GROMACS .gro file of C-alpha atoms in nm:
model
  482
    1UNK     CA    1  -1.690   6.449  -1.600
    2UNK     CA    2  -1.731   6.680  -1.893
    3UNK     CA    3  -1.729   7.063  -1.921
    4UNK     CA    4  -1.964   7.183  -2.191
    5UNK     CA    5  -1.942   7.553  -2.280
    6UNK     CA    6  -2.244   7.721  -2.437
    7UNK     CA    7  -2.126   7.991  -2.679
    8UNK     CA    8  -2.447   8.188  -2.648
    9UNK     CA    9  -2.417   8.236  -2.273
   10UNK     CA   10  -2.156   8.342  -2.017
   11UNK     CA   11  -2.247   8.024  -1.834
   12UNK     CA   12  -2.101   7.676  -1.871
   13UNK     CA   13  -2.255   7.343  -1.771
   14UNK     CA   14  -2.061   7.086  -1.567
   15UNK     CA   15  -2.202   6.738  -1.636
   16UNK     CA   16  -2.116   6.390  -1.519
   17UNK     CA   17  -2.092   6.098  -1.765
   18UNK     CA   18  -2.439   5.974  -1.671
   19UNK     CA   19  -2.587   6.316  -1.721
   20UNK     CA   20  -2.697   6.358  -1.362
   21UNK     CA   21  -2.627   6.627  -1.103
   22UNK     CA   22  -2.531   6.903  -1.350
   23UNK     CA   23  -2.509   7.266  -1.248
   24UNK     CA   24  -2.424   7.604  -1.405
   25UNK     CA   25  -2.142   7.832  -1.320
   26UNK     CA   26  -2.027   8.171  -1.458
   27UNK     CA   27  -1.736   8.159  -1.699
   28UNK     CA   28  -1.445   8.392  -1.647
   29UNK     CA   29  -1.178   8.447  -1.906
   30UNK     CA   30  -0.810   8.361  -1.864
   31UNK     CA   31  -0.871   8.061  -1.634
   32UNK     CA   32  -0.819   7.689  -1.673
   33UNK     CA   33  -1.100   7.469  -1.550
   34UNK     CA   34  -1.103   7.111  -1.417
   35UNK     CA   35  -1.357   6.889  -1.250
   36UNK     CA   36  -1.384   6.594  -1.015
   37UNK     CA   37  -1.642   6.317  -0.986
   38UNK     CA   38  -1.885   6.383  -0.706
   39UNK     CA   39  -2.224   6.279  -0.582
   40UNK     CA   40  -2.446   6.407  -0.307
   41UNK     CA   41  -2.291   6.312   0.027
   42UNK     CA   42  -1.992   6.124  -0.124
   43UNK     CA   43  -1.664   6.206  -0.292
   44UNK     CA   44  -1.395   5.954  -0.400
   45UNK     CA   45  -1.050   6.103  -0.414
   46UNK     CA   46  -0.861   5.773  -0.351
   47UNK     CA   47  -0.623   5.584  -0.578
   48UNK     CA   48  -0.762   5.318  -0.809
   49UNK     CA   49  -0.702   4.958  -0.689
   50UNK     CA   50  -0.421   4.741  -0.821
   51UNK     CA   51  -0.518   4.390  -0.940
   52UNK     CA   52  -0.354   4.083  -0.796
   53UNK     CA   53  -0.242   3.828  -1.054
   54UNK     CA   54  -0.225   3.458  -0.959
   55UNK     CA   55  -0.132   3.142  -1.149
   56UNK     CA   56  -0.224   2.774  -1.123
   57UNK     CA   57  -0.032   2.552  -1.109
   58UNK     CA   58   0.239   2.761  -0.950
   59UNK     CA   59   0.529   2.606  -1.144
   60UNK     CA   60   0.761   2.861  -1.305
   61UNK     CA   61   0.870   2.603  -1.562
   62UNK     CA   62   0.612   2.404  -1.756
   63UNK     CA   63   0.621   2.170  -2.051
   64UNK     CA   64   0.448   2.177  -2.387
   65UNK     CA   65   0.100   2.014  -2.381
   66UNK     CA   66   0.041   2.132  -2.023
   67UNK     CA   67  -0.206   2.411  -1.937
   68UNK     CA   68  -0.177   2.698  -1.692
   69UNK     CA   69  -0.449   2.931  -1.559
   70UNK     CA   70  -0.408   3.302  -1.474
   71UNK     CA   71  -0.661   3.487  -1.255
   72UNK     CA   72  -0.691   3.867  -1.217
   73UNK     CA   73  -0.843   3.971  -0.883
   74UNK     CA   74  -0.965   4.322  -0.789
   75UNK     CA   75  -1.056   4.362  -0.422
   76UNK     CA   76  -1.288   4.662  -0.469
   77UNK     CA   77  -1.655   4.621  -0.568
   78UNK     CA   78  -1.756   4.448  -0.890
   79UNK     CA   79  -1.851   4.517  -1.249
   80UNK     CA   80  -1.497   4.506  -1.382
   81UNK     CA   81  -1.379   4.409  -1.726
   82UNK     CA   82  -1.025   4.289  -1.781
   83UNK     CA   83  -0.738   4.339  -2.022
   84UNK     CA   84  -0.457   4.086  -2.046
   85UNK     CA   85  -0.101   4.147  -2.160
   86UNK     CA   86   0.194   3.926  -2.248
   87UNK     CA   87   0.528   4.102  -2.272
   88UNK     CA   88   0.330   4.429  -2.293
   89UNK     CA   89   0.110   4.322  -2.585
   90UNK     CA   90  -0.268   4.298  -2.556
   91UNK     CA   91  -0.396   3.940  -2.563
   92UNK     CA   92  -0.755   4.045  -2.653
   93UNK     CA   93  -0.892   3.862  -2.350
   94UNK     CA   94  -1.161   4.019  -2.126
   95UNK     CA   95  -1.244   3.744  -1.876
   96UNK     CA   96  -1.126   3.743  -1.518
   97UNK     CA   97  -0.954   3.406  -1.577
   98UNK     CA   98  -0.764   3.290  -1.885
   99UNK     CA   99  -0.629   2.944  -1.967
  100UNK     CA  100  -0.300   2.931  -2.156
  101UNK     CA  101  -0.205   2.606  -2.336
  102UNK     CA  102   0.168   2.567  -2.293
  103UNK     CA  103   0.352   2.569  -2.625
  104UNK     CA  104   0.671   2.721  -2.765
  105UNK     CA  105   0.508   3.068  -2.783
  106UNK     CA  106   0.350   3.060  -2.436
  107UNK     CA  107   0.660   3.175  -2.250
  108UNK     CA  108   0.675   3.537  -2.135
  109UNK     CA  109   0.566   3.790  -1.874
  110UNK     CA  110   0.190   3.806  -1.807
  111UNK     CA  111   0.000   4.097  -1.649
  112UNK     CA  112  -0.357   4.225  -1.629
  113UNK     CA  113  -0.561   4.543  -1.583
  114UNK     CA  114  -0.926   4.604  -1.494
  115UNK     CA  115  -1.164   4.874  -1.623
  116UNK     CA  116  -1.512   4.986  -1.525
  117UNK     CA  117  -1.716   5.222  -1.734
  118UNK     CA  118  -1.548   5.449  -1.985
  119UNK     CA  119  -1.307   5.632  -1.761
  120UNK     CA  120  -1.209   5.413  -1.464
  121UNK     CA  121  -0.901   5.190  -1.505
  122UNK     CA  122  -0.687   5.018  -1.243
  123UNK     CA  123  -0.313   5.006  -1.241
  124UNK     CA  124  -0.148   4.718  -1.425
  125UNK     CA  125  -0.077   4.417  -1.202
  126UNK     CA  126   0.263   4.283  -1.116
  127UNK     CA  127   0.401   4.052  -1.388
  128UNK     CA  128   0.431   3.674  -1.361
  129UNK     CA  129   0.701   3.505  -1.566
  130UNK     CA  130   0.600   3.184  -1.746
  131UNK     CA  131   0.890   2.967  -1.862
  132UNK     CA  132   0.826   2.697  -2.123
  133UNK     CA  133   1.074   2.417  -2.083
  134UNK     CA  134   1.152   2.251  -2.416
  135UNK     CA  135   1.122   1.878  -2.467
  136UNK     CA  136   1.395   1.674  -2.626
  137UNK     CA  137   1.300   1.388  -2.857
  138UNK     CA  138   1.523   1.108  -2.982
  139UNK     CA  139   1.452   0.946  -3.318
  140UNK     CA  140   1.619   0.635  -3.454
  141UNK     CA  141   1.708   0.547  -3.814
  142UNK     CA  142   1.644   0.277  -3.916
  143UNK     CA  143   1.354   0.251  -3.675
  144UNK     CA  144   1.408  -0.117  -3.588
  145UNK     CA  145   1.344  -0.218  -3.234
  146UNK     CA  146   1.585  -0.510  -3.274
  147UNK     CA  147   1.933  -0.444  -3.409
  148UNK     CA  148   2.212  -0.697  -3.460
  149UNK     CA  149   2.592  -0.690  -3.500
  150UNK     CA  150   2.712  -0.558  -3.836
  151UNK     CA  151   2.424  -0.311  -3.870
  152UNK     CA  152   2.445   0.068  -3.825
  153UNK     CA  153   2.196   0.289  -3.649
  154UNK     CA  154   2.170   0.668  -3.616
  155UNK     CA  155   2.005   0.860  -3.335
  156UNK     CA  156   1.894   1.222  -3.379
  157UNK     CA  157   1.823   1.461  -3.094
  158UNK     CA  158   1.548   1.717  -3.166
  159UNK     CA  159   1.450   2.026  -2.969
  160UNK     CA  160   1.188   2.265  -3.104
  161UNK     CA  161   1.311   2.587  -2.946
  162UNK     CA  162   1.541   2.829  -3.128
  163UNK     CA  163   1.904   2.735  -3.191
  164UNK     CA  164   2.246   2.741  -3.030
  165UNK     CA  165   2.209   2.408  -2.855
  166UNK     CA  166   2.485   2.166  -2.763
  167UNK     CA  167   2.390   1.800  -2.730
  168UNK     CA  168   2.502   1.542  -2.477
  169UNK     CA  169   2.465   1.169  -2.544
  170UNK     CA  170   2.439   0.885  -2.294
  171UNK     CA  171   2.440   0.506  -2.313
  172UNK     CA  172   2.288   0.343  -2.006
  173UNK     CA  173   2.348   0.672  -1.814
  174UNK     CA  174   2.720   0.677  -1.915
  175UNK     CA  175   2.829   0.988  -2.104
  176UNK     CA  176   2.952   0.920  -2.460
  177UNK     CA  177   3.124   1.257  -2.506
  178UNK     CA  178   2.950   1.330  -2.838
  179UNK     CA  179   2.815   1.685  -2.883
  180UNK     CA  180   2.630   1.692  -3.218
  181UNK     CA  181   2.259   1.637  -3.258
  182UNK     CA  182   2.322   1.307  -3.443
  183UNK     CA  183   2.490   0.994  -3.307
  184UNK     CA  184   2.580   0.711  -3.547
  185UNK     CA  185   2.683   0.368  -3.420
  186UNK     CA  186   2.817   0.063  -3.605
  187UNK     CA  187   2.706  -0.233  -3.400
  188UNK     CA  188   2.991  -0.471  -3.329
  189UNK     CA  189   2.882  -0.664  -3.025
  190UNK     CA  190   2.758  -0.651  -2.671
  191UNK     CA  191   2.937  -0.321  -2.603
  192UNK     CA  192   2.682  -0.135  -2.818
  193UNK     CA  193   2.369  -0.279  -2.669
  194UNK     CA  194   2.180  -0.075  -2.417
  195UNK     CA  195   1.958   0.230  -2.382
  196UNK     CA  196   2.045   0.560  -2.555
  197UNK     CA  197   1.924   0.907  -2.465
  198UNK     CA  198   2.024   1.269  -2.519
  199UNK     CA  199   2.019   1.600  -2.337
  200UNK     CA  200   2.049   1.957  -2.467
  201UNK     CA  201   2.220   2.254  -2.305
  202UNK     CA  202   2.270   2.615  -2.409
  203UNK     CA  203   2.481   2.897  -2.272
  204UNK     CA  204   2.825   2.922  -2.117
  205UNK     CA  205   2.793   3.152  -1.818
  206UNK     CA  206   2.448   3.023  -1.729
  207UNK     CA  207   2.375   2.678  -1.864
  208UNK     CA  208   2.024   2.575  -1.953
  209UNK     CA  209   1.982   2.197  -1.943
  210UNK     CA  210   1.673   2.020  -2.066
  211UNK     CA  211   1.547   1.699  -1.914
  212UNK     CA  212   1.660   1.370  -2.064
  213UNK     CA  213   1.476   1.243  -2.366
  214UNK     CA  214   1.296   0.913  -2.362
  215UNK     CA  215   1.522   0.610  -2.388
  216UNK     CA  216   1.560   0.412  -2.709
  217UNK     CA  217   1.664   0.047  -2.670
  218UNK     CA  218   1.884  -0.131  -2.919
  219UNK     CA  219   1.792  -0.481  -2.809
  220UNK     CA  220   1.472  -0.611  -2.660
  221UNK     CA  221   1.496  -0.694  -2.292
  222UNK     CA  222   1.293  -0.992  -2.169
  223UNK     CA  223   1.093  -0.974  -1.850
  224UNK     CA  224   1.003  -1.255  -1.610
  225UNK     CA  225   0.652  -1.290  -1.470
  226UNK     CA  226   0.548  -1.532  -1.196
  227UNK     CA  227   0.222  -1.720  -1.143
  228UNK     CA  228   0.092  -1.714  -0.882
  229UNK     CA  229   0.246  -1.371  -0.821
  230UNK     CA  230   0.324  -1.416  -0.452
  231UNK     CA  231   0.620  -1.314  -0.238
  232UNK     CA  232   0.667  -1.652  -0.072
  233UNK     CA  233   0.611  -2.002  -0.210
  234UNK     CA  234   0.579  -2.291   0.035
  235UNK     CA  235   0.731  -2.631  -0.026
  236UNK     CA  236   0.496  -2.853  -0.224
  237UNK     CA  237   0.333  -2.563  -0.408
  238UNK     CA  238   0.347  -2.522  -0.786
  239UNK     CA  239   0.482  -2.207  -0.947
  240UNK     CA  240   0.546  -2.098  -1.306
  241UNK     CA  241   0.800  -1.844  -1.436
  242UNK     CA  242   0.747  -1.701  -1.785
  243UNK     CA  243   1.003  -1.522  -2.004
  244UNK     CA  244   0.827  -1.256  -2.212
  245UNK     CA  245   0.967  -1.059  -2.509
  246UNK     CA  246   0.740  -0.788  -2.647
  247UNK     CA  247   0.875  -0.791  -3.001
  248UNK     CA  248   0.769  -1.042  -3.270
  249UNK     CA  249   0.801  -1.418  -3.246
  250UNK     CA  250   1.047  -1.689  -3.341
  251UNK     CA  251   1.243  -1.694  -3.016
  252UNK     CA  252   1.384  -1.977  -2.816
  253UNK     CA  253   1.478  -1.922  -2.457
  254UNK     CA  254   1.750  -1.996  -2.208
  255UNK     CA  255   1.722  -1.981  -1.831
  256UNK     CA  256   1.974  -1.920  -1.554
  257UNK     CA  257   1.937  -1.980  -1.182
  258UNK     CA  258   2.189  -1.822  -0.948
  259UNK     CA  259   2.407  -1.760  -1.256
  260UNK     CA  260   2.404  -2.123  -1.372
  261UNK     CA  261   2.227  -2.238  -1.691
  262UNK     CA  262   1.917  -2.456  -1.668
  263UNK     CA  263   1.816  -2.725  -1.915
  264UNK     CA  264   1.511  -2.548  -2.056
  265UNK     CA  265   1.452  -2.366  -2.387
  266UNK     CA  266   1.083  -2.296  -2.332
  267UNK     CA  267   0.935  -1.956  -2.255
  268UNK     CA  268   0.788  -2.103  -1.935
  269UNK     CA  269   0.968  -2.267  -1.647
  270UNK     CA  270   0.725  -2.480  -1.447
  271UNK     CA  271   0.801  -2.603  -1.096
  272UNK     CA  272   0.545  -2.869  -1.004
  273UNK     CA  273   0.618  -2.926  -0.636
  274UNK     CA  274   0.856  -2.665  -0.504
  275UNK     CA  275   1.140  -2.753  -0.270
  276UNK     CA  276   1.389  -2.536  -0.085
  277UNK     CA  277   1.638  -2.606  -0.366
  278UNK     CA  278   1.408  -2.431  -0.615
  279UNK     CA  279   1.449  -2.099  -0.437
  280UNK     CA  280   1.698  -1.858  -0.593
  281UNK     CA  281   1.756  -1.584  -0.850
  282UNK     CA  282   1.625  -1.650  -1.202
  283UNK     CA  283   1.713  -1.480  -1.534
  284UNK     CA  284   1.619  -1.553  -1.894
  285UNK     CA  285   1.734  -1.461  -2.246
  286UNK     CA  286   1.587  -1.489  -2.593
  287UNK     CA  287   1.761  -1.615  -2.907
  288UNK     CA  288   1.642  -1.595  -3.268
  289UNK     CA  289   1.596  -1.942  -3.408
  290UNK     CA  290   1.715  -1.842  -3.758
  291UNK     CA  291   1.991  -1.589  -3.694
  292UNK     CA  292   2.087  -1.700  -3.340
  293UNK     CA  293   2.106  -1.335  -3.230
  294UNK     CA  294   2.051  -1.303  -2.854
  295UNK     CA  295   1.875  -1.049  -2.640
  296UNK     CA  296   2.020  -0.906  -2.324
  297UNK     CA  297   1.938  -1.089  -2.001
  298UNK     CA  298   1.618  -1.008  -1.821
  299UNK     CA  299   1.611  -0.838  -1.485
  300UNK     CA  300   1.661  -1.079  -1.198
  301UNK     CA  301   1.359  -1.243  -1.040
  302UNK     CA  302   1.401  -1.386  -0.691
  303UNK     CA  303   1.189  -1.688  -0.601
  304UNK     CA  304   1.147  -1.739  -0.226
  305UNK     CA  305   1.063  -2.097  -0.123
  306UNK     CA  306   1.004  -2.168   0.247
  307UNK     CA  307   0.909  -2.465   0.458
  308UNK     CA  308   0.548  -2.462   0.570
  309UNK     CA  309   0.557  -2.331   0.926
  310UNK     CA  310   0.434  -2.538   1.219
  311UNK     CA  311   0.182  -2.370   1.447
  312UNK     CA  312   0.261  -2.306   1.810
  313UNK     CA  313   0.021  -2.458   2.065
  314UNK     CA  314  -0.001  -2.274   2.397
  315UNK     CA  315  -0.200  -2.311   2.719
  316UNK     CA  316  -0.375  -1.982   2.799
  317UNK     CA  317  -0.509  -2.086   3.142
  318UNK     CA  318  -0.301  -2.174   3.447
  319UNK     CA  319  -0.247  -2.549   3.425
  320UNK     CA  320  -0.310  -2.870   3.233
  321UNK     CA  321  -0.403  -3.069   3.545
  322UNK     CA  322  -0.763  -2.966   3.607
  323UNK     CA  323  -1.046  -3.091   3.817
  324UNK     CA  324  -1.380  -3.168   3.668
  325UNK     CA  325  -1.587  -2.855   3.589
  326UNK     CA  326  -1.282  -2.626   3.561
  327UNK     CA  327  -1.227  -2.429   3.236
  328UNK     CA  328  -0.936  -2.466   2.993
  329UNK     CA  329  -0.823  -2.240   2.704
  330UNK     CA  330  -0.572  -2.338   2.433
  331UNK     CA  331  -0.427  -2.115   2.157
  332UNK     CA  332  -0.290  -2.217   1.815
  333UNK     CA  333  -0.092  -1.957   1.613
  334UNK     CA  334   0.153  -1.911   1.330
  335UNK     CA  335   0.420  -1.659   1.427
  336UNK     CA  336   0.345  -1.304   1.302
  337UNK     CA  337   0.075  -1.414   1.059
  338UNK     CA  338  -0.302  -1.391   1.052
  339UNK     CA  339  -0.340  -1.560   0.711
  340UNK     CA  340  -0.425  -1.903   0.854
  341UNK     CA  341  -0.723  -2.102   0.976
  342UNK     CA  342  -0.679  -2.389   1.220
  343UNK     CA  343  -0.802  -2.743   1.290
  344UNK     CA  344  -0.794  -2.900   1.638
  345UNK     CA  345  -0.728  -3.262   1.733
  346UNK     CA  346  -0.761  -3.469   2.052
  347UNK     CA  347  -0.589  -3.805   2.058
  348UNK     CA  348  -0.558  -3.780   1.677
  349UNK     CA  349  -0.928  -3.714   1.613
  350UNK     CA  350  -1.061  -3.380   1.492
  351UNK     CA  351  -1.233  -3.170   1.757
  352UNK     CA  352  -1.560  -2.990   1.679
  353UNK     CA  353  -1.745  -2.728   1.877
  354UNK     CA  354  -2.023  -2.851   2.110
  355UNK     CA  355  -2.195  -2.746   2.432
  356UNK     CA  356  -1.869  -2.756   2.629
  357UNK     CA  357  -1.613  -2.668   2.357
  358UNK     CA  358  -1.607  -2.339   2.163
  359UNK     CA  359  -1.371  -2.228   1.883
  360UNK     CA  360  -1.295  -1.859   1.820
  361UNK     CA  361  -1.097  -1.618   1.594
  362UNK     CA  362  -1.023  -1.822   1.280
  363UNK     CA  363  -1.049  -2.132   1.502
  364UNK     CA  364  -0.723  -2.022   1.667
  365UNK     CA  365  -0.859  -2.056   2.023
  366UNK     CA  366  -1.019  -2.362   2.183
  367UNK     CA  367  -1.208  -2.314   2.510
  368UNK     CA  368  -1.347  -2.590   2.732
  369UNK     CA  369  -1.601  -2.425   2.960
  370UNK     CA  370  -1.632  -2.715   3.209
  371UNK     CA  371  -1.382  -2.998   3.185
  372UNK     CA  372  -1.488  -3.359   3.226
  373UNK     CA  373  -1.321  -3.693   3.177
  374UNK     CA  374  -1.436  -3.676   2.815
  375UNK     CA  375  -1.190  -3.389   2.762
  376UNK     CA  376  -0.877  -3.551   2.897
  377UNK     CA  377  -0.623  -3.644   2.631
  378UNK     CA  378  -0.352  -3.512   2.399
  379UNK     CA  379  -0.438  -3.193   2.207
  380UNK     CA  380  -0.272  -3.063   1.890
  381UNK     CA  381  -0.358  -2.833   1.598
  382UNK     CA  382  -0.268  -2.767   1.233
  383UNK     CA  383  -0.283  -2.457   1.011
  384UNK     CA  384  -0.444  -2.403   0.670
  385UNK     CA  385  -0.351  -2.101   0.457
  386UNK     CA  386  -0.665  -1.899   0.380
  387UNK     CA  387  -0.575  -1.802   0.024
  388UNK     CA  388  -0.410  -2.121  -0.104
  389UNK     CA  389  -0.414  -2.497  -0.056
  390UNK     CA  390  -0.130  -2.507   0.195
  391UNK     CA  391  -0.162  -2.726   0.506
  392UNK     CA  392   0.088  -2.740   0.788
  393UNK     CA  393   0.189  -3.041   0.991
  394UNK     CA  394   0.042  -3.072   1.338
  395UNK     CA  395   0.181  -2.884   1.631
  396UNK     CA  396   0.343  -3.045   1.932
  397UNK     CA  397   0.094  -3.199   2.176
  398UNK     CA  398  -0.034  -3.079   2.512
  399UNK     CA  399  -0.181  -3.342   2.746
  400UNK     CA  400  -0.485  -3.242   2.948
  401UNK     CA  401  -0.543  -3.432   3.274
  402UNK     CA  402  -0.888  -3.424   3.433
  403UNK     CA  403  -0.897  -3.529   3.799
  404UNK     CA  404  -1.189  -3.675   4.000
  405UNK     CA  405  -1.202  -3.607   4.374
  406UNK     CA  406  -1.426  -3.753   4.646
  407UNK     CA  407  -1.461  -3.592   4.991
  408UNK     CA  408  -1.583  -3.764   5.307
  409UNK     CA  409  -1.741  -3.542   5.577
  410UNK     CA  410  -1.860  -3.617   5.933
  411UNK     CA  411  -2.008  -3.334   6.135
  412UNK     CA  412  -1.914  -3.463   6.481
  413UNK     CA  413  -1.598  -3.348   6.658
  414UNK     CA  414  -1.256  -3.445   6.518
  415UNK     CA  415  -0.984  -3.711   6.538
  416UNK     CA  416  -1.141  -3.935   6.277
  417UNK     CA  417  -0.964  -4.173   6.045
  418UNK     CA  418  -1.121  -4.223   5.699
  419UNK     CA  419  -1.160  -4.552   5.520
  420UNK     CA  420  -1.242  -4.570   5.146
  421UNK     CA  421  -1.415  -4.847   4.951
  422UNK     CA  422  -1.471  -4.918   4.584
  423UNK     CA  423  -1.738  -5.173   4.504
  424UNK     CA  424  -1.710  -5.290   4.870
  425UNK     CA  425  -1.332  -5.338   4.861
  426UNK     CA  426  -1.126  -5.119   5.093
  427UNK     CA  427  -0.876  -4.884   4.929
  428UNK     CA  428  -0.542  -4.781   5.073
  429UNK     CA  429  -0.628  -4.409   5.103
  430UNK     CA  430  -0.700  -4.286   5.457
  431UNK     CA  431  -0.758  -3.908   5.428
  432UNK     CA  432  -1.093  -3.738   5.400
  433UNK     CA  433  -1.027  -3.680   5.024
  434UNK     CA  434  -0.985  -3.952   4.766
  435UNK     CA  435  -0.846  -3.819   4.434
  436UNK     CA  436  -0.808  -4.015   4.111
  437UNK     CA  437  -0.527  -3.840   3.922
  438UNK     CA  438  -0.544  -4.034   3.598
  439UNK     CA  439  -0.901  -4.134   3.530
  440UNK     CA  440  -0.933  -4.457   3.336
  441UNK     CA  441  -1.224  -4.679   3.253
  442UNK     CA  442  -1.116  -4.919   3.528
  443UNK     CA  443  -1.198  -4.646   3.779
  444UNK     CA  444  -1.566  -4.694   3.703
  445UNK     CA  445  -1.750  -4.817   4.014
  446UNK     CA  446  -1.934  -4.733   4.338
  447UNK     CA  447  -1.736  -4.537   4.598
  448UNK     CA  448  -1.814  -4.505   4.970
  449UNK     CA  449  -1.633  -4.408   5.288
  450UNK     CA  450  -1.633  -4.493   5.661
  451UNK     CA  451  -1.481  -4.332   5.971
  452UNK     CA  452  -1.329  -4.468   6.290
  453UNK     CA  453  -1.181  -4.317   6.607
  454UNK     CA  454  -0.997  -4.444   6.916
  455UNK     CA  455  -0.728  -4.700   6.996
  456UNK     CA  456  -0.834  -4.893   7.303
  457UNK     CA  457  -1.200  -4.857   7.224
  458UNK     CA  458  -1.262  -4.823   6.853
  459UNK     CA  459  -1.571  -4.645   6.730
  460UNK     CA  460  -1.654  -4.734   6.371
  461UNK     CA  461  -1.923  -4.546   6.183
  462UNK     CA  462  -2.147  -4.709   5.926
  463UNK     CA  463  -2.036  -4.684   5.563
  464UNK     CA  464  -2.164  -4.386   5.368
  465UNK     CA  465  -2.406  -4.412   5.085
  466UNK     CA  466  -2.218  -4.527   4.774
  467UNK     CA  467  -2.160  -4.283   4.485
  468UNK     CA  468  -2.148  -4.422   4.133
  469UNK     CA  469  -1.859  -4.304   3.907
  470UNK     CA  470  -1.896  -4.363   3.534
  471UNK     CA  471  -1.576  -4.266   3.352
  472UNK     CA  472  -1.758  -4.231   3.019
  473UNK     CA  473  -1.990  -3.964   3.154
  474UNK     CA  474  -1.937  -3.606   3.262
  475UNK     CA  475  -1.798  -3.613   3.618
  476UNK     CA  476  -1.824  -3.345   3.881
  477UNK     CA  477  -1.663  -3.312   4.223
  478UNK     CA  478  -1.825  -3.566   4.460
  479UNK     CA  479  -1.884  -3.520   4.831
  480UNK     CA  480  -1.983  -3.811   5.050
  481UNK     CA  481  -2.148  -3.727   5.384
  482UNK     CA  482  -2.193  -3.965   5.676
   0.00000   0.00000   0.00000
């Protein structure tokens, strides 16, 4: 608020910034005057709010080329404008959120303050420290990717922050003990080949270590690729290994398997029909045709070659000896693998689904809903890999027996003896059931039965009506009644 004193009157006018709600009061000499903001029915005598400063991402240490975002939040009302500070200096930013690209000058303590109108300002927020972690870069002179014995090479370690750094050098993660920012090497053999990198530190009481620089390789390192790129190769499959060197051309190649040299100088090693002996650990090297300089060996590549597995054939129902019209279920599986389809065989001939036979779940299950003499025989199965042309040998066989049974009934009393006939010729069976355990074509014929009772006086019944059995047809359980 403002106090305006009119010189022509003993009165003064107390006015608010918006010019509203003014009133007059009588001036008295020798007094100091002050005012507070007020409105009808409301007075605000509280403290101004304190902003909350947040940062995304929340890393204290960030690298050059990254970006961080600061947000200044005031919990009370709206209509605020913002001031941003870094190390106490105004950043000339007025938005609620600011984005700071991380560079060498981005490190420091950030804070914010909010204002509303001409006279209302919040406290300054708590500070957030942003640390910029320097990057270390290695350069090589001369900048050849391939160096050979007798040549010299220098590496320089650069860090773009201030001074006072001490440098640490490494070859293949082994400390070299050098401390300057330049490392010069005279190449004299295999001891110098490898990957070089540097690290910078500063301070004695509290050390500040940078991350490692990127690695610089003295010699190209070949890599081995495999086609098809699969974990397991089965015997009989073809596979190709290729030795690849990124740099230039003019190489000839050497191969090693399990540490022993192979007779091949091509970039590709082709295995036409793999055997178990082809499995092992492979490495390759490159050699310049003109200078005969060699690369280091590639990383090891393990080739797994396995025999094609044989599926396991199992009976899922209770027994293999079934009567006509009973159901049978067989299962064919590779152990711990669902990558196969299956083919079924009976007596060496492929089995297809029909009215009585159904195949389920990648053809892994065969179900006979109602067995007949047509289904008796030796069953087996084979597997076929879904993704490649790999076929297994056939499983062991299960023999299914389908029985035929005749029953002879007479509904008068008991004590009867049963006589059986085939095509009019009496059979040796004497019980009321006649069962054919192994049904063959010679069992085709007309079957009938007869009963008799008594010893002194023999009562002999007439023969029953004959029942025709055709082994080629579907047979059910027969009952013969007298």
